[in-house]
Structure formats: C-alpha cells, structure tokens
Short mmCIF file of C-alpha atoms and ligand atoms in Angstrom, two decimals:
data_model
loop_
_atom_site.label_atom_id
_atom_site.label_comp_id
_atom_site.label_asym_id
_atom_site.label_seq_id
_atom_site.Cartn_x
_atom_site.Cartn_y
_atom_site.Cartn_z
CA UNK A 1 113.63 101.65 60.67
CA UNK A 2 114.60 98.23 61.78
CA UNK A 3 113.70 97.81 66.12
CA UNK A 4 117.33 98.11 67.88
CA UNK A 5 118.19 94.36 69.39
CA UNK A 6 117.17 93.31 72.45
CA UNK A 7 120.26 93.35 74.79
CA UNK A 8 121.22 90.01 75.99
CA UNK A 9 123.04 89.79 79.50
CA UNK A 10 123.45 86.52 81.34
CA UNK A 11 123.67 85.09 84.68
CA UNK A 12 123.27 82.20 87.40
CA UNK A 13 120.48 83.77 89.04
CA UNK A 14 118.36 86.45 87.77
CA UNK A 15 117.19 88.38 91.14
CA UNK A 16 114.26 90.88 90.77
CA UNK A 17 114.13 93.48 93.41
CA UNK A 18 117.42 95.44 95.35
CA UNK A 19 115.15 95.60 98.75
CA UNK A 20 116.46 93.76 101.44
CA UNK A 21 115.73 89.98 100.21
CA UNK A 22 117.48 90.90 96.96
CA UNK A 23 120.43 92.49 97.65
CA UNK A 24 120.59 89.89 100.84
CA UNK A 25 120.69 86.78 98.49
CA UNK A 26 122.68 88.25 95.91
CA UNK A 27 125.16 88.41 98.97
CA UNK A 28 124.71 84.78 100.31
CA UNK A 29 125.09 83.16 96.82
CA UNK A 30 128.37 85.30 95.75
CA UNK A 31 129.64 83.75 99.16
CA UNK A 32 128.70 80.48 97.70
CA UNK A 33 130.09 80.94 93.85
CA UNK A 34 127.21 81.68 92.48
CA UNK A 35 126.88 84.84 90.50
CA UNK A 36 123.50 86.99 89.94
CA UNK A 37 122.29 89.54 88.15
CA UNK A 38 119.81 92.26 90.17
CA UNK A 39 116.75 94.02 88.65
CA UNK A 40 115.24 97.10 90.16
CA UNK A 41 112.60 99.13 89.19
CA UNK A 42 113.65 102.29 91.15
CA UNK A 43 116.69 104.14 92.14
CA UNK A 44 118.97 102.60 94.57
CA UNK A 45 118.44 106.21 96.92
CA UNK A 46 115.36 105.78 96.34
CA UNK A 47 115.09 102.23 98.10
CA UNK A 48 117.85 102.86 100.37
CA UNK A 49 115.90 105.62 102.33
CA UNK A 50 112.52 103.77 102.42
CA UNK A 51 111.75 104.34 106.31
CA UNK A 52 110.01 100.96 107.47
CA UNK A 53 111.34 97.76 109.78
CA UNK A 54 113.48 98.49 112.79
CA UNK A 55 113.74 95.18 114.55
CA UNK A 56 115.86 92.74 114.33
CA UNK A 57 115.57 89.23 115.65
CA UNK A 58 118.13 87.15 116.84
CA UNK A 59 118.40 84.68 114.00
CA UNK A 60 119.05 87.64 111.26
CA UNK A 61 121.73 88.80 113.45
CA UNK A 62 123.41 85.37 113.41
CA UNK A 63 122.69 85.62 109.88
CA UNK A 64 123.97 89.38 108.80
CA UNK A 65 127.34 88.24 111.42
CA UNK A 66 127.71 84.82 109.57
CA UNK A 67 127.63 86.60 106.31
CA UNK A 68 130.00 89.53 107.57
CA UNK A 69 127.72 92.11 107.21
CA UNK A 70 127.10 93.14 110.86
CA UNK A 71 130.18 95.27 111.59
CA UNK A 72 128.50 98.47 111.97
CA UNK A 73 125.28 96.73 113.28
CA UNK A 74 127.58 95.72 116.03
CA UNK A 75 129.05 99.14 116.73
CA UNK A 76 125.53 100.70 116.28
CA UNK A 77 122.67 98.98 117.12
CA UNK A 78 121.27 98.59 120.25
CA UNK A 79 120.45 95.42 122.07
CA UNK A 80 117.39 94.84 123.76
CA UNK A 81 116.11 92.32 126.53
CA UNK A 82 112.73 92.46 125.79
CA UNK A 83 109.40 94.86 125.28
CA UNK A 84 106.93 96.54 127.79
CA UNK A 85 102.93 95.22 127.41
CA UNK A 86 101.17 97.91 128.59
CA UNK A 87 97.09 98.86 129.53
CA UNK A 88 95.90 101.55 131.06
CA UNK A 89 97.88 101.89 134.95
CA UNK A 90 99.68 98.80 133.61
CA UNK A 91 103.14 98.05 132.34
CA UNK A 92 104.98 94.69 132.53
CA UNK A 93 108.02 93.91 131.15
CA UNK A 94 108.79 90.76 129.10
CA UNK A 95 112.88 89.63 129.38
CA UNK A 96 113.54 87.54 126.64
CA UNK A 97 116.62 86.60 127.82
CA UNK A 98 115.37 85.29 130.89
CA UNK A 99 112.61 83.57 129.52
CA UNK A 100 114.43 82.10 126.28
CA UNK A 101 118.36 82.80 126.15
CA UNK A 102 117.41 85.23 123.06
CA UNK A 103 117.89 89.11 122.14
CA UNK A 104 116.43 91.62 119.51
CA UNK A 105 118.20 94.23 117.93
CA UNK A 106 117.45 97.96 117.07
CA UNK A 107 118.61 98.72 113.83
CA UNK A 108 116.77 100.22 110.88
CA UNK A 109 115.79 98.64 107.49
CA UNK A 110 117.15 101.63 105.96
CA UNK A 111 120.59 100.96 108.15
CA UNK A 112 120.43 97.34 106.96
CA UNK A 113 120.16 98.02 103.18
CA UNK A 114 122.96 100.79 103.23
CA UNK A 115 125.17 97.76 104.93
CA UNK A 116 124.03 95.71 101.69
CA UNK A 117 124.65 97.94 99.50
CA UNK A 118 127.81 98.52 100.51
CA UNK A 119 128.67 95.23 100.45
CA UNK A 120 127.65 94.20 97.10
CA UNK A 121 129.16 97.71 95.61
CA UNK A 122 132.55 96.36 97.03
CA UNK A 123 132.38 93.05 95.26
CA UNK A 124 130.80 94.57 91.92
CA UNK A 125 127.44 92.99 92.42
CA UNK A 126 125.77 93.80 88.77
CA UNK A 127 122.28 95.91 89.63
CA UNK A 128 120.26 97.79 87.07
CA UNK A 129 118.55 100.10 88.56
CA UNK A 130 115.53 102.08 87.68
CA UNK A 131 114.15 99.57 85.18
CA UNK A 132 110.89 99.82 83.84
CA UNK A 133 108.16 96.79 82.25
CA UNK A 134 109.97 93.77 84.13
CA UNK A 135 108.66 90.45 82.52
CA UNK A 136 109.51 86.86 83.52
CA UNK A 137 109.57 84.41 80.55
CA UNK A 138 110.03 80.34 80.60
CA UNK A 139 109.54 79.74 83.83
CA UNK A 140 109.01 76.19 83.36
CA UNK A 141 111.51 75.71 81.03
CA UNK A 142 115.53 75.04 81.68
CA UNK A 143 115.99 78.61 80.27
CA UNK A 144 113.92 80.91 82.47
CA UNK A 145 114.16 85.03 81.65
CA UNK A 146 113.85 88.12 82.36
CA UNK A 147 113.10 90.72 80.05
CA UNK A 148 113.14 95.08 81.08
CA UNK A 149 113.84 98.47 79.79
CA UNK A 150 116.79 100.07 80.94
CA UNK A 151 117.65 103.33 82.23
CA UNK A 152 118.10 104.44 79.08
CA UNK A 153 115.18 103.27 77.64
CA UNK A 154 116.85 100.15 75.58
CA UNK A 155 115.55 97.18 75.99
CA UNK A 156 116.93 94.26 77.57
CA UNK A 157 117.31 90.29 78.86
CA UNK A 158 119.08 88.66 81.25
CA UNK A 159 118.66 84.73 80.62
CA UNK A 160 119.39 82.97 84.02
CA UNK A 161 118.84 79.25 85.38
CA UNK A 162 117.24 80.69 88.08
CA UNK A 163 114.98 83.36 88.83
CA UNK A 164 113.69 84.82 92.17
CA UNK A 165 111.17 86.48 93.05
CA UNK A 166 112.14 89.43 95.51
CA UNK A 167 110.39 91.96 94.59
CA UNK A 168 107.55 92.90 97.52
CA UNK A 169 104.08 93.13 97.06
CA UNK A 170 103.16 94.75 94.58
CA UNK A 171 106.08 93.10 91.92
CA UNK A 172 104.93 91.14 88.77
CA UNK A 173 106.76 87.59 89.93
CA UNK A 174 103.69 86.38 92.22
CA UNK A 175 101.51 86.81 89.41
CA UNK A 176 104.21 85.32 86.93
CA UNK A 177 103.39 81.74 88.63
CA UNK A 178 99.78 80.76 86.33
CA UNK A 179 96.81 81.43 88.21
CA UNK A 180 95.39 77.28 88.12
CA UNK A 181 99.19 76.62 89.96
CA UNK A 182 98.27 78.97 92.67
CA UNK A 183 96.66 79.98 96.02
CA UNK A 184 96.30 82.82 98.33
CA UNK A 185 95.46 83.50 101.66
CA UNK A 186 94.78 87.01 103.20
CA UNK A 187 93.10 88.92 105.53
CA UNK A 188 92.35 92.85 106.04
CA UNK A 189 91.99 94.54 109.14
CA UNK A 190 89.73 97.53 109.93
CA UNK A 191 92.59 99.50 111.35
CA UNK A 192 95.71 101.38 110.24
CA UNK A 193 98.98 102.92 111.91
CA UNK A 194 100.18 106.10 111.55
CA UNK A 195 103.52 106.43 111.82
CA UNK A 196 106.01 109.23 112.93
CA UNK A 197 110.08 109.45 113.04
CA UNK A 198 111.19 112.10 115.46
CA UNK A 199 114.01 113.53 115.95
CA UNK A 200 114.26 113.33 119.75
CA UNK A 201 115.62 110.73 122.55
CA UNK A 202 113.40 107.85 123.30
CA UNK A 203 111.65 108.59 126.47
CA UNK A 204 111.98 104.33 126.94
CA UNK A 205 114.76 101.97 127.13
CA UNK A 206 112.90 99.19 125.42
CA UNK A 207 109.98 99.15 123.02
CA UNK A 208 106.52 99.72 124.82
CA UNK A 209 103.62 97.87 122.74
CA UNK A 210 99.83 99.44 124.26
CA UNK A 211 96.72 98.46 124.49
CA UNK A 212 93.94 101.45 125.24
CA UNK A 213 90.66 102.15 125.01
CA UNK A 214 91.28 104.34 122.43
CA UNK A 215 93.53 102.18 120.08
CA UNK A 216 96.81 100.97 120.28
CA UNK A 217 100.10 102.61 120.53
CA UNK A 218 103.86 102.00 119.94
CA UNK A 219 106.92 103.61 121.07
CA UNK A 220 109.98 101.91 119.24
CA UNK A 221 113.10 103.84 117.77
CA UNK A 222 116.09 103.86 115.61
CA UNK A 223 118.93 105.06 117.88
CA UNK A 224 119.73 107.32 120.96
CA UNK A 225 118.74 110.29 119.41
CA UNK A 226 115.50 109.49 117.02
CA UNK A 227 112.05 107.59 117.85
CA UNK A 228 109.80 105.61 116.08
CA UNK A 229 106.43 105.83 117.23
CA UNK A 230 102.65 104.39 115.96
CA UNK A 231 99.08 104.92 116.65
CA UNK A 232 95.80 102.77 115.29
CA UNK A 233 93.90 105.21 113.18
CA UNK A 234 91.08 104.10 111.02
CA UNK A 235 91.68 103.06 107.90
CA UNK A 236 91.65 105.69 105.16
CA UNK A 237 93.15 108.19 107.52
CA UNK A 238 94.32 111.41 105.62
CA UNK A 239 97.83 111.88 107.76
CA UNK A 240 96.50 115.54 106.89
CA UNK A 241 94.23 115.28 109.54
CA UNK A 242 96.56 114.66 112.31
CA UNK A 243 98.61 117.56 113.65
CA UNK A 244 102.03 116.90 115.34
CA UNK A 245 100.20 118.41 118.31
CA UNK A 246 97.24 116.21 118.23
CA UNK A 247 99.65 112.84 117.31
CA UNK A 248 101.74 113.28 120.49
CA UNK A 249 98.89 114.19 122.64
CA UNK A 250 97.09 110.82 121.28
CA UNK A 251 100.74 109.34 121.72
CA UNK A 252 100.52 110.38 125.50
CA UNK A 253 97.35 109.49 126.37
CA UNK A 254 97.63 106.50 125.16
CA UNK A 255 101.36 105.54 126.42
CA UNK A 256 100.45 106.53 129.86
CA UNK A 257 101.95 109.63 130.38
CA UNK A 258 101.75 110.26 133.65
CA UNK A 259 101.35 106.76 134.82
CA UNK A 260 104.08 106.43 137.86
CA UNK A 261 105.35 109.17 137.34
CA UNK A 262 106.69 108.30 133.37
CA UNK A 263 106.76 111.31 130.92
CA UNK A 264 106.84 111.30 127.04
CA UNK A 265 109.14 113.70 125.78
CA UNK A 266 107.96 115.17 122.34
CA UNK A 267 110.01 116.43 119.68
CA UNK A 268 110.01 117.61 115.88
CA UNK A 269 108.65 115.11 114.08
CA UNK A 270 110.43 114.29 110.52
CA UNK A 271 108.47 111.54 108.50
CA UNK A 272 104.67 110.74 109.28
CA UNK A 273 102.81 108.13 107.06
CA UNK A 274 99.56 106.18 107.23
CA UNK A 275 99.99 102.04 106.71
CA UNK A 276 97.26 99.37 105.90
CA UNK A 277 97.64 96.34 107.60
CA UNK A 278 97.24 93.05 105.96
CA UNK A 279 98.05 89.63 105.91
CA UNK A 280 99.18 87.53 102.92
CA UNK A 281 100.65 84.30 101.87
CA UNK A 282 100.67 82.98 98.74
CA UNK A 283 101.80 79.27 97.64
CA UNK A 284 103.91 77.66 96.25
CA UNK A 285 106.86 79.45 96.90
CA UNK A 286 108.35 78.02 93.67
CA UNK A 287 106.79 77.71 90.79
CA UNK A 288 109.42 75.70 88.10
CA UNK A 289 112.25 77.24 88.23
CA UNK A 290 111.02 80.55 89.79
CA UNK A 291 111.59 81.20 93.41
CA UNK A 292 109.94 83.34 95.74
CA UNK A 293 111.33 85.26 98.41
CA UNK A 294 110.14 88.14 101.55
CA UNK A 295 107.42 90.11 100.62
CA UNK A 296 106.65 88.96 97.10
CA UNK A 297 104.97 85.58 98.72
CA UNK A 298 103.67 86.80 101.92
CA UNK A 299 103.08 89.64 103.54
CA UNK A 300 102.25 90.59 107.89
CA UNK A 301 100.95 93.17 109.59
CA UNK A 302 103.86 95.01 111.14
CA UNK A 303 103.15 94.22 115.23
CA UNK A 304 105.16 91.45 115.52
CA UNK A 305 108.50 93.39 113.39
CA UNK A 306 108.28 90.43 111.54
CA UNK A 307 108.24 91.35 107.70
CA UNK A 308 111.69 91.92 107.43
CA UNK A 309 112.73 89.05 109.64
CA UNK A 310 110.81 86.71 107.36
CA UNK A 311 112.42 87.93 104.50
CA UNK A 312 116.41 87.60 105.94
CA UNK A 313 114.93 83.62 106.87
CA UNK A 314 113.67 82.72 103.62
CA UNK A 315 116.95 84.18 101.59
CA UNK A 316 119.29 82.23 104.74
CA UNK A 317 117.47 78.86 103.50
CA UNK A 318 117.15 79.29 99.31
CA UNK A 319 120.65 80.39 99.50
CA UNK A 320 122.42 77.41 100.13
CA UNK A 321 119.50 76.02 98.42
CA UNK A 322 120.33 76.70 95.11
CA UNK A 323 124.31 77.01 95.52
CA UNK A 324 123.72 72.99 96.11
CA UNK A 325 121.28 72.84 93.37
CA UNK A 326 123.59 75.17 90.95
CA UNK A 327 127.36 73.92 92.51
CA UNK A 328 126.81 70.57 93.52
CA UNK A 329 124.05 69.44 91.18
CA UNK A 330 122.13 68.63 94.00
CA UNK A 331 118.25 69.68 93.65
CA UNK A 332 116.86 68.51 97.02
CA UNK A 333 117.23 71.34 98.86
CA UNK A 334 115.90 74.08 96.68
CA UNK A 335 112.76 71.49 95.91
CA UNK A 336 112.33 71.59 99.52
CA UNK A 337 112.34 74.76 99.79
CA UNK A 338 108.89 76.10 99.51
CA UNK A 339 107.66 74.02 102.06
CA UNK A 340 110.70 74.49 104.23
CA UNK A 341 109.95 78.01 104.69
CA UNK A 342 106.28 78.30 104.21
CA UNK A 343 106.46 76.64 107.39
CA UNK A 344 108.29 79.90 108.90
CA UNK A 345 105.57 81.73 107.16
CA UNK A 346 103.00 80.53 108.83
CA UNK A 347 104.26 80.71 111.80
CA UNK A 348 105.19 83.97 111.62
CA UNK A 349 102.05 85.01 109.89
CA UNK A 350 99.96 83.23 113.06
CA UNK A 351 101.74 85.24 115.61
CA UNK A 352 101.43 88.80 114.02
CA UNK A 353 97.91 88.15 113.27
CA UNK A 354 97.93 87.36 117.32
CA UNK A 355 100.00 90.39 118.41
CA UNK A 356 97.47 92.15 116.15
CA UNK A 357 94.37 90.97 117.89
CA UNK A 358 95.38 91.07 120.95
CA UNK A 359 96.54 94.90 120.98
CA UNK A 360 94.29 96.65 118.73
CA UNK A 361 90.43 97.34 119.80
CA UNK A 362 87.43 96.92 117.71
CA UNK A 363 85.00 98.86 119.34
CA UNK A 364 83.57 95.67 120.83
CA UNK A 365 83.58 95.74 124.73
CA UNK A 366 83.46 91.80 124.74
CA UNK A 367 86.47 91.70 122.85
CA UNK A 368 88.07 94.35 124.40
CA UNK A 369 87.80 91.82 128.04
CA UNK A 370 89.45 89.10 126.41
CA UNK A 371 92.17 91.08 124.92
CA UNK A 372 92.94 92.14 128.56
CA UNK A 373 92.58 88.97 130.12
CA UNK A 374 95.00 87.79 127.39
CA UNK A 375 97.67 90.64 127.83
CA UNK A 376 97.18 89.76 131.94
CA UNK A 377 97.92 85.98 131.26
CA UNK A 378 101.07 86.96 128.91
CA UNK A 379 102.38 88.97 131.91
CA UNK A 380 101.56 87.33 134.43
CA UNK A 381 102.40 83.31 133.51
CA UNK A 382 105.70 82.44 132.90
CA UNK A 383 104.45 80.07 130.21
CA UNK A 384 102.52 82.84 128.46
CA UNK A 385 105.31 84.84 128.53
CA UNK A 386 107.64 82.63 127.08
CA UNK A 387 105.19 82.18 124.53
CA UNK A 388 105.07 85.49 123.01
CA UNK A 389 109.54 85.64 123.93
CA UNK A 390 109.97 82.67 121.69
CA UNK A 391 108.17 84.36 118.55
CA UNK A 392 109.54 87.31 119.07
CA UNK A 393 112.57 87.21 119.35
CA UNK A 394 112.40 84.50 116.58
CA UNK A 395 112.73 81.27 116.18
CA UNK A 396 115.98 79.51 114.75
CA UNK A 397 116.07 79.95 110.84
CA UNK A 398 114.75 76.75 109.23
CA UNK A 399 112.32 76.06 111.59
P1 FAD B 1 110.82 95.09 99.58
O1 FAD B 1 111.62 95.74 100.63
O2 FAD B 1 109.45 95.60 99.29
O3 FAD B 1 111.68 95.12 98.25
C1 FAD B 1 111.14 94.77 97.00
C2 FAD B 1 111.86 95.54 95.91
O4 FAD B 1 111.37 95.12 94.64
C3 FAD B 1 111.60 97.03 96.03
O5 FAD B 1 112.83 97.73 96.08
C4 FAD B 1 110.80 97.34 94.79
O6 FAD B 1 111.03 98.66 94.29
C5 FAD B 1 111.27 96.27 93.82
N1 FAD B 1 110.31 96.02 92.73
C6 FAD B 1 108.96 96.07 92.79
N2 FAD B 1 108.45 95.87 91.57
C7 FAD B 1 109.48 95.69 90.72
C8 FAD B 1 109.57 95.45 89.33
N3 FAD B 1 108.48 95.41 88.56
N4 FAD B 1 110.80 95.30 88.77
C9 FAD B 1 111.92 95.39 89.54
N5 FAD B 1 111.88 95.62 90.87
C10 FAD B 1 110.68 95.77 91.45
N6 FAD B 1 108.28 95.27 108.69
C11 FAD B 1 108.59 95.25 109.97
O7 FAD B 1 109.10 94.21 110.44
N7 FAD B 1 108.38 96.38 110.75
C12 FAD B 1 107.87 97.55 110.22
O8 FAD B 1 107.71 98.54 110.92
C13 FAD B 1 107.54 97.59 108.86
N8 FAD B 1 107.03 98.71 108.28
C14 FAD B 1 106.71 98.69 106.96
C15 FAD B 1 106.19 99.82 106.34
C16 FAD B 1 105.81 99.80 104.98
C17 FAD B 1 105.23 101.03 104.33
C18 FAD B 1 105.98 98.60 104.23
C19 FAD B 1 105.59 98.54 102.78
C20 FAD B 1 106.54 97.49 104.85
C21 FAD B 1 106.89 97.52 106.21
N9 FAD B 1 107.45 96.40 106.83
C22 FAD B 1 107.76 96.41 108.13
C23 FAD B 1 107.73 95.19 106.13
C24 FAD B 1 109.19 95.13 105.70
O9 FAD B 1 109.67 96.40 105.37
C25 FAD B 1 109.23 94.18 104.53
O10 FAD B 1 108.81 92.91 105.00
C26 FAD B 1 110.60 94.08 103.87
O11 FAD B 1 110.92 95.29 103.22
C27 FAD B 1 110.60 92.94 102.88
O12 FAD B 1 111.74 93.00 102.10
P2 FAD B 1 111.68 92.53 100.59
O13 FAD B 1 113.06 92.73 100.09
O14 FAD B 1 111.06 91.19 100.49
O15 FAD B 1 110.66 93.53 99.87
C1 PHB B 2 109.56 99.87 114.17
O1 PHB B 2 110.48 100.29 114.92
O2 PHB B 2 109.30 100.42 113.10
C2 PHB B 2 108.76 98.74 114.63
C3 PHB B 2 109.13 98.04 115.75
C4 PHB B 2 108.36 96.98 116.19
C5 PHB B 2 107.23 96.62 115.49
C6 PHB B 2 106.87 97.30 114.35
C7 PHB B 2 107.63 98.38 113.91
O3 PHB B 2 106.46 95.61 115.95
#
C-alpha cells in the first residue's frame, strides 16, 4: 500500500504554539497583512483553562488596548496602585503611581487567552489543534517548514517564510536551533510554590508579597470573588501532603493574621498545584529564519508576574518586525530583533531572580538579615522604592 501524501498547507508565518505569544502574534501580524498559520499540540480548552499568570503590567495593557483586545479587560479587570512588602509586624505599601506614573492590572492568563481566542475565531485565524510529532525543517534555508500529524492522524506541512517559535518550555523549536549555534543560561532554586485558587473574596485590596521565617507567602487574585494565593514549600512537595486546613493555616501565619488587627478569610479552595522555579534564557533568539518568542527562549521564576509580560513584549517588537521584513522588504528590524529583546530578557530575568532572593529564605540566618535589611531599604527609601515600581510595573516595551 502506497504511504497517503503528506498534506501541504502554506502560509506567511508558520506559528507553533496557541498559548498566549502565539495566538498574540498571530493577532498583531493579521493587523499588519500578514497571514499565519498556528500549530498546537493540545486542545484549544485544554490551553484556554491553564490556571497560571494574573498580572498585568502596564505596557501589555497599552499593548492588548492598541491591538483592540482589551474591551472586556477594561470592563473587568481591576487596577491596582501598587503591592504590600510585608515581614513579620510589618507591612508597607509600594504606590506605583506615585513613585512612577504607572499601574498593573488584575486579569488572568486564562481571561487573556479566551480574549485571543475570540479574537482570532472572529477573523478565521487558521489553528490546528491537537497536533502531534511537530518538526521544524530548513531553517536556514529561504523555505523554512513545519511538518505534524493532524487530528486525524494524517500527516501534514505547512511551508512558511517564517517560523516562530512560541511554543513554552518544553516545545521542540529551542532545540530546532543546532546545538554549536547556541547557549543557555539557567539557574534552579531550592524552593517551590504551592499554589491555591479559592473561591472566596480577597481579604486585600492589593497584592501582599511576604517574607517569614517560615517561607514566603503571596496573596494575589483573579477578581472580587476568587483569590490566588502561594506558599514556598520545598521542592518535591507532594500537594498530597498539604491539607486545605494546614495551607490556610500556613497562609495565616505567614500573612500576618492578626497583625493590626487584619484577618484572612478562608474559603473552598478549587485548584492547588506545586511549581518549580527556574530561570532560563537561551540565545539567539533567531536562529535563520526561525524566531523565538515567550517562554520557548526564556523562562522566570514567577515573583516578579513577569513570564507572561515578557512574552506580550517580545510578540509587540517581532511583530512589526517581520510585517517590515515580509511587507516592506525591509529586514532590519526583525535582524535586530534578538538582541532588541534579549535586552528585556535580561532585565526582566535580573529582577525576578531579585524579587526571588529577596523574599524567599534559605535557612541561612545571615541571609535571612540581609533580605530584611533589603525589604527595609525598599520601603523605606524613596529611591529603593522606585526601584522595585519601575520593574514592576514594567518598563516601556522595547526597552
Ligand atoms: P505557553 O503559555 O507555555 O504556550 C506554549 C504553547 O505551545 C502551549 O499551548 C503548548 O501546549 C504549545 N506547545 C508545546 N509543545 C508543542 C509542540 N510540540 N507542538 C505544538 N505546540 C506545542 N507567569 C506569571 O507571570 N505569573 C504566574 O503566576 C505564572 N504561573 C505559571 C505557572 C505555570 C505552571 C507555568 C508553566 C507558567 C507560569 N507563568 C506565570 C508563566 C506564564 O504563564 C508564561 O510565561 C506564559 O504562559 C508564556 O506564554 P507562551 O505563550 O510563551 O508559552
Ligand atoms: C498570580 O496572581 O498568579 C501572581 C501574581 C503575582 C506574582 C505571581 C503570580 O508575582
């Protein structure tokens, strides 16, 4: 029996991965004329209900409202000032406005990729879902591909100018670009969160990052009615181990319930999960005519809320990037554009690594002095403050 053909498809830009880079720049180049094709390898509920970033910086508001997608964001999310730094019988507040004219936004990943979605559906963005053996092909050539088993099982190609890399960390595109054109950076830490959802009102106005003696502790959320809260476990927790009862009671203690009078309200929790934290960056960011984007060429540990941020700021500059390149001819701009935004990355990747440090202890009680002489000094000086404000709230896209 003769092999049944290879399917051919064809496109401008071949995009693997429907997270939020993907579906993001799929979005940005349709606005600029320049049609894509997007290849994911699981089902689009599947990705849309993946519970992870909730913060949004300033500059991927601009973005999403630039690029029309921030209706509901602007009916739904809510804006914040700041954060509360916290240690034991301490808690300061940090006003971002105040200190730098800029605000963050609460509004889930999952929230974000629905508006996406949506979005792309409208405009009959092609997306095959639920793919299976993705494999990039000619990357140095002029004719760069894709090859992937459908849903069906047949197999297929979509042959593209262009192909980018957007599919996370553990997608085959960072390992696509040879290993002698390559170079990686990373770092593990000895710690872990676990993380809960919880179906009950936020018993803060603004997010409260804190430093204990027992590890760190987070209380974020996603709207009026649900929080989003973390604790530092060791790593290779078993989330088995932790009761509901024995998370919030960790949650209190370490949250300062009690301190001036400020309760933590409890309440069913809905989603717990244990994540590793690690940094990662990976270079070039192009490799011929492959492009990488987000998580597939870098990767932070989550105190800063920067992973997702990164990812909206390297799609807002390879956009327009490669509609110059593929419209106007012009390559400058997408040539630039691995060191453009590597130099996001790193920052970026400095100041979670610093947010990381500074909150989470070691066990060391010399370390655990200077993290609170640090946290004091972000408080307490204006400069300090504005320091950690600036980052935070992020800086302008490009930078
Ligand atoms: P992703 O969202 O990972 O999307 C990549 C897509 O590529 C996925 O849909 C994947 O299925 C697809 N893909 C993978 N392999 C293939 C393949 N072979 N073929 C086709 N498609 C493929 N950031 C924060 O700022 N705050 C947080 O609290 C936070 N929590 C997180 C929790 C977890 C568990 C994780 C993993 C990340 C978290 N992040 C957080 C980081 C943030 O979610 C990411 O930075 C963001 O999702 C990056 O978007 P992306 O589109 O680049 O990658
Ligand atoms: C979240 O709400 O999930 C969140 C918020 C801030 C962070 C990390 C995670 O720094």
């Amino acid at each position: 029996m003769t092999p049944s053909p290879v399917l051919e498809e064809r496109t401008r830009v071949a995009i693997i991965g429907a997270g939020p880079s993907g579906m993001l720049l799929a979005h940005l180049l349709a606005q600029r004329g320049v049609e894509s094709v997007v290849l994911e390898s699981r089902s689009e509920e599947y990705v849309a209900s993946r519970i992870r970033a909730g913060i949004l910086e300033q500059s991927t508001v601009d973005l999403l409202r630039e690029a029309g997608l921030a209706g509901r964001l602007d009916r739904e999310a809510q804006e914040h000032r700041g954060i509360y730094l916290q240690w034991p019988e301490e808690r300061h507040h940090l006003d971002f406005v105040a200190l730098t004219g800029r605000t963050v936004h609460v509004y889930g990943q999952t929230e974000v990729q629905k508006d996406l979605v949506a979005a792309r559906t409208a405009a009959g963005q092609r997306v095959h879902y639920e793919i299976g053996d993705t494999a990039l092909h000619d990357l140095e050539s002029d004719h760069p591909s894709v090859t992937f088993t459908d849903r069906a099982g047949r197999a297929r190609r979509v042959a593209a100018e262009v192909v980018v890399g957007c599919d996370g960390s553990f997608g085959p595109s960072r390992a696509a670009v040879p290993e002698a054109a390559r170079r990686t950076w990373e770092k593990t830490y000895p710690y872990s969160w676990l993380g809960i959802l919880a179906d009950v009102a936020p018993s803060t106005d603004e997010l409260i990052y804190a430093w204990h003696p027992d590890g760190f502790a987070m209380h974020s959320m996603r709207s009026s009615t649900v929080s989003r809260l973390y604790l530092q476990v060791p790593n290779g927790t078993d989330v088995d181990d932790w009761s509901d009862d024995r998370i919030w009671e960790a949650l209190a203690t370490r949250l300062g319930h009690g301190q001036d009078g400020w309760q933590l309200t409890p309440g069913p929790v809905t989603e717990k999960s244990v994540l590793p934290m690690r940094s990662f960056v990976q270079t070039p960011m192009r490799h011929g005519r492959l492009f990488l984007a987000g998580d597939a060429g870098h990767i932070v540990p989550p105190t800063g809320a920067k992973g997702l941020n990164l990812a909206v700021a390297d799609v807002g500059l390879l956009a327009p990037a490669l509609a110059a390149w593929l419209v106007d001819g012009d390559r400058r701009p997408a040539e630039a554009y691995a060191e453009t935004a590597l130099r996001r990355v790193w920052r970026c990747t400095h100041f979670s690594w610093w947010m990381t440090s500074m909150l989470h202890t070691s066990g060391d009680p010399f370390d655990a002095q200077l993290q609170l002489s640090q946290l004091r000094w972000v408080a307490s000086s204006e400069a300090g403050a504005t320091g950690l404000a600036e980052n935070y709230a992020g800086l302008p896209i490009g930078f």
